[in-house]
mmCIF file of C-alpha atoms in Angstrom:
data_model
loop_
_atom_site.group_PDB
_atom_site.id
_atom_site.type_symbol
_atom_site.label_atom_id
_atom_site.label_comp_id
_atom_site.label_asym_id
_atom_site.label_seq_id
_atom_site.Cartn_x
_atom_site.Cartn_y
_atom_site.Cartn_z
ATOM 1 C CA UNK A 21 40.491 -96.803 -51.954
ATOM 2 C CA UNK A 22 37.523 -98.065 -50.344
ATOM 3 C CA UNK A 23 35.682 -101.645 -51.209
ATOM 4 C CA UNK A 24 32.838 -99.426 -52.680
ATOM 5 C CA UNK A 25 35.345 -97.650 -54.716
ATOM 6 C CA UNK A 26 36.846 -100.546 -55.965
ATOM 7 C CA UNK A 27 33.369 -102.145 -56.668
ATOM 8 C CA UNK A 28 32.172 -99.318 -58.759
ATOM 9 C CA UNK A 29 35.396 -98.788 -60.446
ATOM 10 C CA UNK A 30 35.532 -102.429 -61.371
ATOM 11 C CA UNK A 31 32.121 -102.131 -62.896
ATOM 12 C CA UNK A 32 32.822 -99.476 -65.246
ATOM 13 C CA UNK A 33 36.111 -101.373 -66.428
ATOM 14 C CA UNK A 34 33.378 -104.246 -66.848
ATOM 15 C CA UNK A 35 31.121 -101.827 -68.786
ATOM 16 C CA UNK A 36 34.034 -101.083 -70.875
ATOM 17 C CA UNK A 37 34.852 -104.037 -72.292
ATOM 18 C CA UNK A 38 31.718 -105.119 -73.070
ATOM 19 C CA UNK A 39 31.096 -101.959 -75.215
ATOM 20 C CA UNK A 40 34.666 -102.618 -77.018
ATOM 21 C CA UNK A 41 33.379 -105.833 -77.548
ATOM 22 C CA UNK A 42 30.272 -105.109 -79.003
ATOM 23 C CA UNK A 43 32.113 -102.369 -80.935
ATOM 24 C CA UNK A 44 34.315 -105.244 -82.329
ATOM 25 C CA UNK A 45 31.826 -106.977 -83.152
ATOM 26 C CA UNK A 46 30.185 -104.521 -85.299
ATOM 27 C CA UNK A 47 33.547 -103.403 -87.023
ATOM 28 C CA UNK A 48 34.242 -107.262 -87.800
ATOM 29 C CA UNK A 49 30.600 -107.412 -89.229
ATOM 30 C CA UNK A 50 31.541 -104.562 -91.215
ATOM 31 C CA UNK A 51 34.772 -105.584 -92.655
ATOM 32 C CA UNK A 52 33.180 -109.195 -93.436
ATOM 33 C CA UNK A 53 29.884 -107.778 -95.202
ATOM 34 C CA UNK A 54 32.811 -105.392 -97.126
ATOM 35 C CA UNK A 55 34.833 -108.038 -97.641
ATOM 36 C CA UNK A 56 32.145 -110.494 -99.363
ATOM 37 C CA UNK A 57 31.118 -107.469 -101.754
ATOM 38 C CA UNK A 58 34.662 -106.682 -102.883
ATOM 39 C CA UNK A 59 34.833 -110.398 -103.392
ATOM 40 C CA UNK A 60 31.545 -110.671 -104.995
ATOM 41 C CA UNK A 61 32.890 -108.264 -107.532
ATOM 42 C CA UNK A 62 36.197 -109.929 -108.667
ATOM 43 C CA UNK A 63 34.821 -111.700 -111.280
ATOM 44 C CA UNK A 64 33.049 -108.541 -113.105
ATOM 45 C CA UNK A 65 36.624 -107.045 -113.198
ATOM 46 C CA UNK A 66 38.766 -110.364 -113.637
ATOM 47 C CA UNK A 67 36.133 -111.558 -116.151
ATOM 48 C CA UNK A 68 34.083 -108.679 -118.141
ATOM 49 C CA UNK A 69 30.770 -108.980 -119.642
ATOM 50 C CA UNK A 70 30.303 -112.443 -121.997
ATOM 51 C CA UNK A 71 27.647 -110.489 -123.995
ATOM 52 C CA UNK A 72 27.937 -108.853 -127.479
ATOM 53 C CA UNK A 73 29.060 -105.843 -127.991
ATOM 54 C CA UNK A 74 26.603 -103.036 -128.819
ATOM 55 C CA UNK A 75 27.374 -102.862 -132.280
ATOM 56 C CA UNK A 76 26.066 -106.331 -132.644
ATOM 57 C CA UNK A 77 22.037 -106.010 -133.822
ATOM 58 C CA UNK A 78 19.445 -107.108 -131.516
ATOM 59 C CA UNK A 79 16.395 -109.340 -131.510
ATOM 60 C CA UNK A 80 13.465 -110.538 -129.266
ATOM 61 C CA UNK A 81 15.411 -112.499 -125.886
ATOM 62 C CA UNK A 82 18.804 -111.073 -127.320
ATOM 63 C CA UNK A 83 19.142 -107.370 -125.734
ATOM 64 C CA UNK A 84 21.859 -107.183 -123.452
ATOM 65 C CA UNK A 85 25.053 -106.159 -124.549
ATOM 66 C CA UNK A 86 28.210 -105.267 -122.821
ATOM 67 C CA UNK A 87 28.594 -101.929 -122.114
ATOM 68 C CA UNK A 88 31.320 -99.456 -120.337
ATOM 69 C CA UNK A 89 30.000 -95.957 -120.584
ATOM 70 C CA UNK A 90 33.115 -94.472 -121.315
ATOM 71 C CA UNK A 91 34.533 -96.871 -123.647
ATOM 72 C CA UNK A 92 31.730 -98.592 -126.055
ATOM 73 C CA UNK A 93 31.776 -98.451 -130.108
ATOM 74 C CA UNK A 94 28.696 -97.270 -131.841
ATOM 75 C CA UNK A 95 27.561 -98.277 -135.325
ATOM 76 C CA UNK A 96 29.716 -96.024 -137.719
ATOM 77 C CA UNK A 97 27.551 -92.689 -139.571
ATOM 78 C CA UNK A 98 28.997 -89.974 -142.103
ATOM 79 C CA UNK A 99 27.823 -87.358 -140.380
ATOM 80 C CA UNK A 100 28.777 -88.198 -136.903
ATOM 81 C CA UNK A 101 31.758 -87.271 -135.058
ATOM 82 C CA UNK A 102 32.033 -90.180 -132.969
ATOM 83 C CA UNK A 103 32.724 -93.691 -133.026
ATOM 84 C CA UNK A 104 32.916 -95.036 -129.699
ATOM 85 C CA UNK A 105 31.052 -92.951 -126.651
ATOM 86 C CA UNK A 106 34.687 -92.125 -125.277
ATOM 87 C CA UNK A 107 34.167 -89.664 -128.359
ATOM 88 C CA UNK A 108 31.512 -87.965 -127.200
ATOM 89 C CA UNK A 109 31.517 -84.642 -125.434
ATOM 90 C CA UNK A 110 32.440 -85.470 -121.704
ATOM 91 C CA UNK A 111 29.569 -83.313 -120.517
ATOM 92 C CA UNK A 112 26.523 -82.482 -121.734
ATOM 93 C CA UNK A 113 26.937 -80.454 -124.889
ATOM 94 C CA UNK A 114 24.054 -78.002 -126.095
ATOM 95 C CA UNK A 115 23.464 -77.080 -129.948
ATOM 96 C CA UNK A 116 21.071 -75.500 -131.416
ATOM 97 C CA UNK A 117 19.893 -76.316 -134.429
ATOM 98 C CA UNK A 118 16.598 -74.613 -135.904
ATOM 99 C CA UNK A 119 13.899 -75.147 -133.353
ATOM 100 C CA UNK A 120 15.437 -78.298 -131.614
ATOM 101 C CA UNK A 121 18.580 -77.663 -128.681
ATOM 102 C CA UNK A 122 20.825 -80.970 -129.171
ATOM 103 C CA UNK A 123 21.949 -82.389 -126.101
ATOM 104 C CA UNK A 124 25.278 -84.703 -126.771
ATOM 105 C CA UNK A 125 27.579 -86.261 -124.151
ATOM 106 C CA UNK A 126 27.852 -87.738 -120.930
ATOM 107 C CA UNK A 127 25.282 -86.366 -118.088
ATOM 108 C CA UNK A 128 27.323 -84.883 -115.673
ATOM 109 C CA UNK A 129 26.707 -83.714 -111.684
ATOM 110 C CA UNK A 130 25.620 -79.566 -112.634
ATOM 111 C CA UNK A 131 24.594 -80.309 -116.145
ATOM 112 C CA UNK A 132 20.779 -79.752 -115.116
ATOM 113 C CA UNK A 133 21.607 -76.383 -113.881
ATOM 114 C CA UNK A 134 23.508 -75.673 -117.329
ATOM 115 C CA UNK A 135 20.288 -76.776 -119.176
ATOM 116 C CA UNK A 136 18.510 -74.557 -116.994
ATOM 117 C CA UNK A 137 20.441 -71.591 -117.971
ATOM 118 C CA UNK A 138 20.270 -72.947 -121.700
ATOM 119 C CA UNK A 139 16.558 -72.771 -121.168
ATOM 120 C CA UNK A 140 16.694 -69.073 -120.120
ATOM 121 C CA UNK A 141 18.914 -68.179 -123.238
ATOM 122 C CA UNK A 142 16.892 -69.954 -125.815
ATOM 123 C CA UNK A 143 13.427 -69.096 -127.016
ATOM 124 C CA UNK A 144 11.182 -70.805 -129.169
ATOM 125 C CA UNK A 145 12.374 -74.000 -129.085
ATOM 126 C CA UNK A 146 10.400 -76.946 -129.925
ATOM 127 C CA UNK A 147 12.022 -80.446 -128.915
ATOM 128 C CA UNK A 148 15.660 -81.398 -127.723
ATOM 129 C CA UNK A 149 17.605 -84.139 -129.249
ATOM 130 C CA UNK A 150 19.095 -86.875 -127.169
ATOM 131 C CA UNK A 151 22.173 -88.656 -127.936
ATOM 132 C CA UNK A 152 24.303 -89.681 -124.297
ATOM 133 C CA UNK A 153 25.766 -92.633 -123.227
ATOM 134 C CA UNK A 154 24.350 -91.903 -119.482
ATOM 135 C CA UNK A 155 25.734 -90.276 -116.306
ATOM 136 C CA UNK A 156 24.212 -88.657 -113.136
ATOM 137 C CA UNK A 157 20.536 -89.717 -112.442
ATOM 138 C CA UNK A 158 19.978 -87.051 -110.073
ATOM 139 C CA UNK A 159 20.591 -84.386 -113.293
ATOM 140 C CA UNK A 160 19.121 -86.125 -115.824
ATOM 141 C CA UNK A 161 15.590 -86.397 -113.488
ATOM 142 C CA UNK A 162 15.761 -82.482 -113.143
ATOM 143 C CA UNK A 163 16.429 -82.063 -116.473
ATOM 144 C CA UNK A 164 13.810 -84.093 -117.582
ATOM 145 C CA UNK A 165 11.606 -82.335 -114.717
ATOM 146 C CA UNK A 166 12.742 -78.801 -116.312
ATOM 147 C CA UNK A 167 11.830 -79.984 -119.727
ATOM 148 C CA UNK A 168 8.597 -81.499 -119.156
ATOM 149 C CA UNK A 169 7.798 -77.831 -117.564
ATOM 150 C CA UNK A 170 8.925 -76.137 -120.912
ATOM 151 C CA UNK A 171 6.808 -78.078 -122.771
ATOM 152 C CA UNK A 172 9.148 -79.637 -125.138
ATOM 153 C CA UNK A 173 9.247 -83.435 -127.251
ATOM 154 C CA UNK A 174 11.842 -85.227 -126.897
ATOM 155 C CA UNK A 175 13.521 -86.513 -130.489
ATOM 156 C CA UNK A 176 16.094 -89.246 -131.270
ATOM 157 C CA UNK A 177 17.313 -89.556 -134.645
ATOM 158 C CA UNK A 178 18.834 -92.506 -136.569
ATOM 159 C CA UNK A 179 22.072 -93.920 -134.834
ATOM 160 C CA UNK A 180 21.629 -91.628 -131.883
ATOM 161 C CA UNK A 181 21.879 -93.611 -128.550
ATOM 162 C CA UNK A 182 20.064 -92.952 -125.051
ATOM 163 C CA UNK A 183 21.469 -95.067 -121.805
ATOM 164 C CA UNK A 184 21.610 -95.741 -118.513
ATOM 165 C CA UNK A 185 20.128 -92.417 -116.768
ATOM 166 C CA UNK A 186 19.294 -90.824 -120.903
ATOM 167 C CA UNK A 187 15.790 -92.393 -120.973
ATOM 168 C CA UNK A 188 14.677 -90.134 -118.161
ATOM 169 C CA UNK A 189 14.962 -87.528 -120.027
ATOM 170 C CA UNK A 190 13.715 -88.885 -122.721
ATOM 171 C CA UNK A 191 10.607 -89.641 -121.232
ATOM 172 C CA UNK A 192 10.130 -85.939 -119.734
ATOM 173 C CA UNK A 193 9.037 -85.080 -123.337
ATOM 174 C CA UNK A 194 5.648 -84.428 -124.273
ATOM 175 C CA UNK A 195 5.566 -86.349 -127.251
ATOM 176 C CA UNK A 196 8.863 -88.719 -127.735
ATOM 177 C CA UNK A 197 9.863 -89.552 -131.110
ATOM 178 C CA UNK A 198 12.475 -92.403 -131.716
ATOM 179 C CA UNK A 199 13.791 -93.465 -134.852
ATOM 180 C CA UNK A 200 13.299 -97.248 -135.444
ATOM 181 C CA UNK A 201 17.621 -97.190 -135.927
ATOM 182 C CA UNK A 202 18.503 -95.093 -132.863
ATOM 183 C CA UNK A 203 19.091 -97.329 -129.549
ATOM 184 C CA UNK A 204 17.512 -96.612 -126.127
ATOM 185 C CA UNK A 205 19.128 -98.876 -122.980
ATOM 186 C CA UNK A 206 18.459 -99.433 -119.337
ATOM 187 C CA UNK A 207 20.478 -100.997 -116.560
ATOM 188 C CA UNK A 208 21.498 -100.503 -112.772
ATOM 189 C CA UNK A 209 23.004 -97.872 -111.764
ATOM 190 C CA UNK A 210 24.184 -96.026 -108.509
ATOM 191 C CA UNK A 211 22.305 -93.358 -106.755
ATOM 192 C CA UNK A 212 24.502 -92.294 -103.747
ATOM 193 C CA UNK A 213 27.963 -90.285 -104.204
ATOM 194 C CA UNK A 214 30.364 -92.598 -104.396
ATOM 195 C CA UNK A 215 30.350 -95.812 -106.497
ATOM 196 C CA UNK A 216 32.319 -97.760 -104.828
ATOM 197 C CA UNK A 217 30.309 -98.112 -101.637
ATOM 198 C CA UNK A 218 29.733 -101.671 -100.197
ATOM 199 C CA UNK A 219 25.733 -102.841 -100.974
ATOM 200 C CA UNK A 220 25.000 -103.072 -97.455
ATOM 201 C CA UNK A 221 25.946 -99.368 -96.837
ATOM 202 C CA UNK A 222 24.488 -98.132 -100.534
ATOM 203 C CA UNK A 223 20.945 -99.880 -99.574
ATOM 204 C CA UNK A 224 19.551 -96.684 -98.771
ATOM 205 C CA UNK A 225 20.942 -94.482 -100.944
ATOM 206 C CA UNK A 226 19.467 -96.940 -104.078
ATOM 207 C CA UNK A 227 16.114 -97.737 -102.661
ATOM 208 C CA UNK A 228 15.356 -94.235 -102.289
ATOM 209 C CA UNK A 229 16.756 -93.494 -105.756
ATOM 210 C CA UNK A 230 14.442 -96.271 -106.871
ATOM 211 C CA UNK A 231 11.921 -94.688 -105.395
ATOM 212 C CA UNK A 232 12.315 -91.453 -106.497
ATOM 213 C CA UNK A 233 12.920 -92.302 -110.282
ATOM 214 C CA UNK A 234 9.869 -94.732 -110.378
ATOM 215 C CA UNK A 235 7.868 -91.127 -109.113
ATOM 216 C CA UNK A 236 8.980 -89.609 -111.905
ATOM 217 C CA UNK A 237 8.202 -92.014 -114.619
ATOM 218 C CA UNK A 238 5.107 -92.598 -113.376
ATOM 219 C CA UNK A 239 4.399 -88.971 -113.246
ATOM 220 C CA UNK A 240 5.735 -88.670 -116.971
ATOM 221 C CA UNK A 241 3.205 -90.974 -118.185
ATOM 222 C CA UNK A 242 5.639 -93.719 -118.581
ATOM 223 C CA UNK A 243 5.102 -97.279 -117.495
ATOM 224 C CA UNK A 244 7.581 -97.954 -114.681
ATOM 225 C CA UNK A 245 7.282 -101.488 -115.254
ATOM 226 C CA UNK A 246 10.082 -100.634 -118.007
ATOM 227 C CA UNK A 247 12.305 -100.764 -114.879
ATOM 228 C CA UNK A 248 12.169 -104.473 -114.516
ATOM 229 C CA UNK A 249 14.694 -104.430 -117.605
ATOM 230 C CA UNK A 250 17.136 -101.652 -115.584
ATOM 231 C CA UNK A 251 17.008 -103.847 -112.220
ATOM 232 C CA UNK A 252 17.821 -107.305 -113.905
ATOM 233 C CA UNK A 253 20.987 -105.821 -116.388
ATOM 234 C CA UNK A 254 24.169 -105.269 -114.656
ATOM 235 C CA UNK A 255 26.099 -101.800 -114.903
ATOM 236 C CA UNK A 256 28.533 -103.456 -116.933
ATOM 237 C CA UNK A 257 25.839 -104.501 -119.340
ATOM 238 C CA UNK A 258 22.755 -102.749 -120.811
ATOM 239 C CA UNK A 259 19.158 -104.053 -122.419
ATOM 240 C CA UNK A 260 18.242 -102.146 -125.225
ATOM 241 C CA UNK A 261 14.880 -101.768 -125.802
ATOM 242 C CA UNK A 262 12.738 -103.309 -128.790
ATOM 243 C CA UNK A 263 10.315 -100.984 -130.594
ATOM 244 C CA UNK A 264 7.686 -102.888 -129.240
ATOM 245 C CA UNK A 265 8.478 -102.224 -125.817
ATOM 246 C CA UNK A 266 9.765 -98.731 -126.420
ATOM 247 C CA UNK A 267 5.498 -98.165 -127.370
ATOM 248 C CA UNK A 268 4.440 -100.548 -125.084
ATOM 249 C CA UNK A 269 5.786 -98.787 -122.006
ATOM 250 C CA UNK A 270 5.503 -95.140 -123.902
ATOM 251 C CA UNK A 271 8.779 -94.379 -123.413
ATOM 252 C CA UNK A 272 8.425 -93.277 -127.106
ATOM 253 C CA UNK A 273 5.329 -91.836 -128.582
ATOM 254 C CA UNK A 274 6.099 -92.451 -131.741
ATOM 255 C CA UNK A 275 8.825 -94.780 -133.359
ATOM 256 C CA UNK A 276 9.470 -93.163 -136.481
ATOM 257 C CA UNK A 277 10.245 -95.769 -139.640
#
């Protein structure tokens, strides 16, 4: 091998290593940033929420309560077949009753297209009832998008409960009527696929979720100023809104004594 040979060989050995190195690097970066998030969220799961639960009243500067979506007790009713949102339907559920379609349950990835199809089937219907503990954003925006375009109000009845991504549709309705005893709660939430990402890989994913969902309130006439409440309350927690505020950024129309 000549000297030139060996010169050019030895500089792509030297090219080499500094690309592993710099690969290193980045993969150490990685697994530190990763590292300092899964630490970051020991305590939530070694020590849970230190708020009230939900069935505990709330008052002006007392709104948060802990919340699992999946496992939270609700105020006791007669009529009602639940006690705890692990009751409720694990998917959107659609009833008609009269003029008003019900929709009961968790919000889950396809539901929008099922209310879509619900939309086809049903004629003159007049509102839709909310009572959900939360779920996908993405669905609950295109339902709420689909609803809007329908022309429908948007109704919550006494002890009914509307959380995490349930105010968005809520707020698609034309007029929104809230009874002064039904609960309506904001928090964080994720936008991407997966839940579990590290924050420094799910930045994107939630600032263009952000984004997207402060579009749509604002083009539903709601004041997306009610998101300072979602950003500051932990997904483990949720800040259920006074009457005043539920007027004051028009989330509801109409809080019904």
């Amino acid at each position: 091998m000549s000297a030139t040979e060996k010169s050019a060989l030895s500089r792509r050995w030297d090219t080499r290593r500094v690309l592993m190195a710099v690969l290193g690097l980045q993969l150490g970066m990685a697994l530190f940033l990763a590292g300092r998030d899964v630490i970051g969220a020991v305590p939530q799961l070694v020590w849970p929420s230190p708020q009230p639960q939900l069935t505990t009243p709330v008052a002006p500067g007392d709104q948060t309560r802990r919340y699992a979506p999946r496992d939270t007790p609700l105020r006791e009713m007669p009529d009602r077949p639940w006690r705890n949102t692990g009751d409720m339907p694990q998917r959107l559920s659609f009833e008609r009753v009269d003029d008003v379609l019900h929709l009961t349950g968790a919000i889950e990835v396809g539901d929008a297209a099922r209310f879509a199809e619900a939309l086809t089937r049903e004629s003159g219907l007049t509102a839709v009832q909310l009572s959900s503990p939360g779920g996908s954003v993405h669905d609950a925006l295109e339902i709420g998008r689909s609803l809007r375009a329908a022309g429908l109000d948007t109704v919550m009845a006494a002890q009914d409960v509307c959380f995490s991504a349930c105010p968005y549709i809520l707020a698609s309705g034309v007029a929104r009527h809230v009874d002064h005893d039904a609960a309506v709660g904001v928090h964080q939430h994720y936008f991407g696929q997966s839940t579990v990402l590290p924050a420094f890989l799910a930045v994107e994913d939630i600032q263009r979720g952000q984004g997207e969902v402060m579009t749509y309130l604002d083009a539903m006439g709601v004041d997306t100023l009610v998101m300072q409440h979602a950003l500051a309350t932990p997904p483990d927690e949720i800040y259920v809104l006074l009457r005043e505020e539920l007027l004051d950024y028009r989330l509801a129309t109409e809080v019904i004594d």
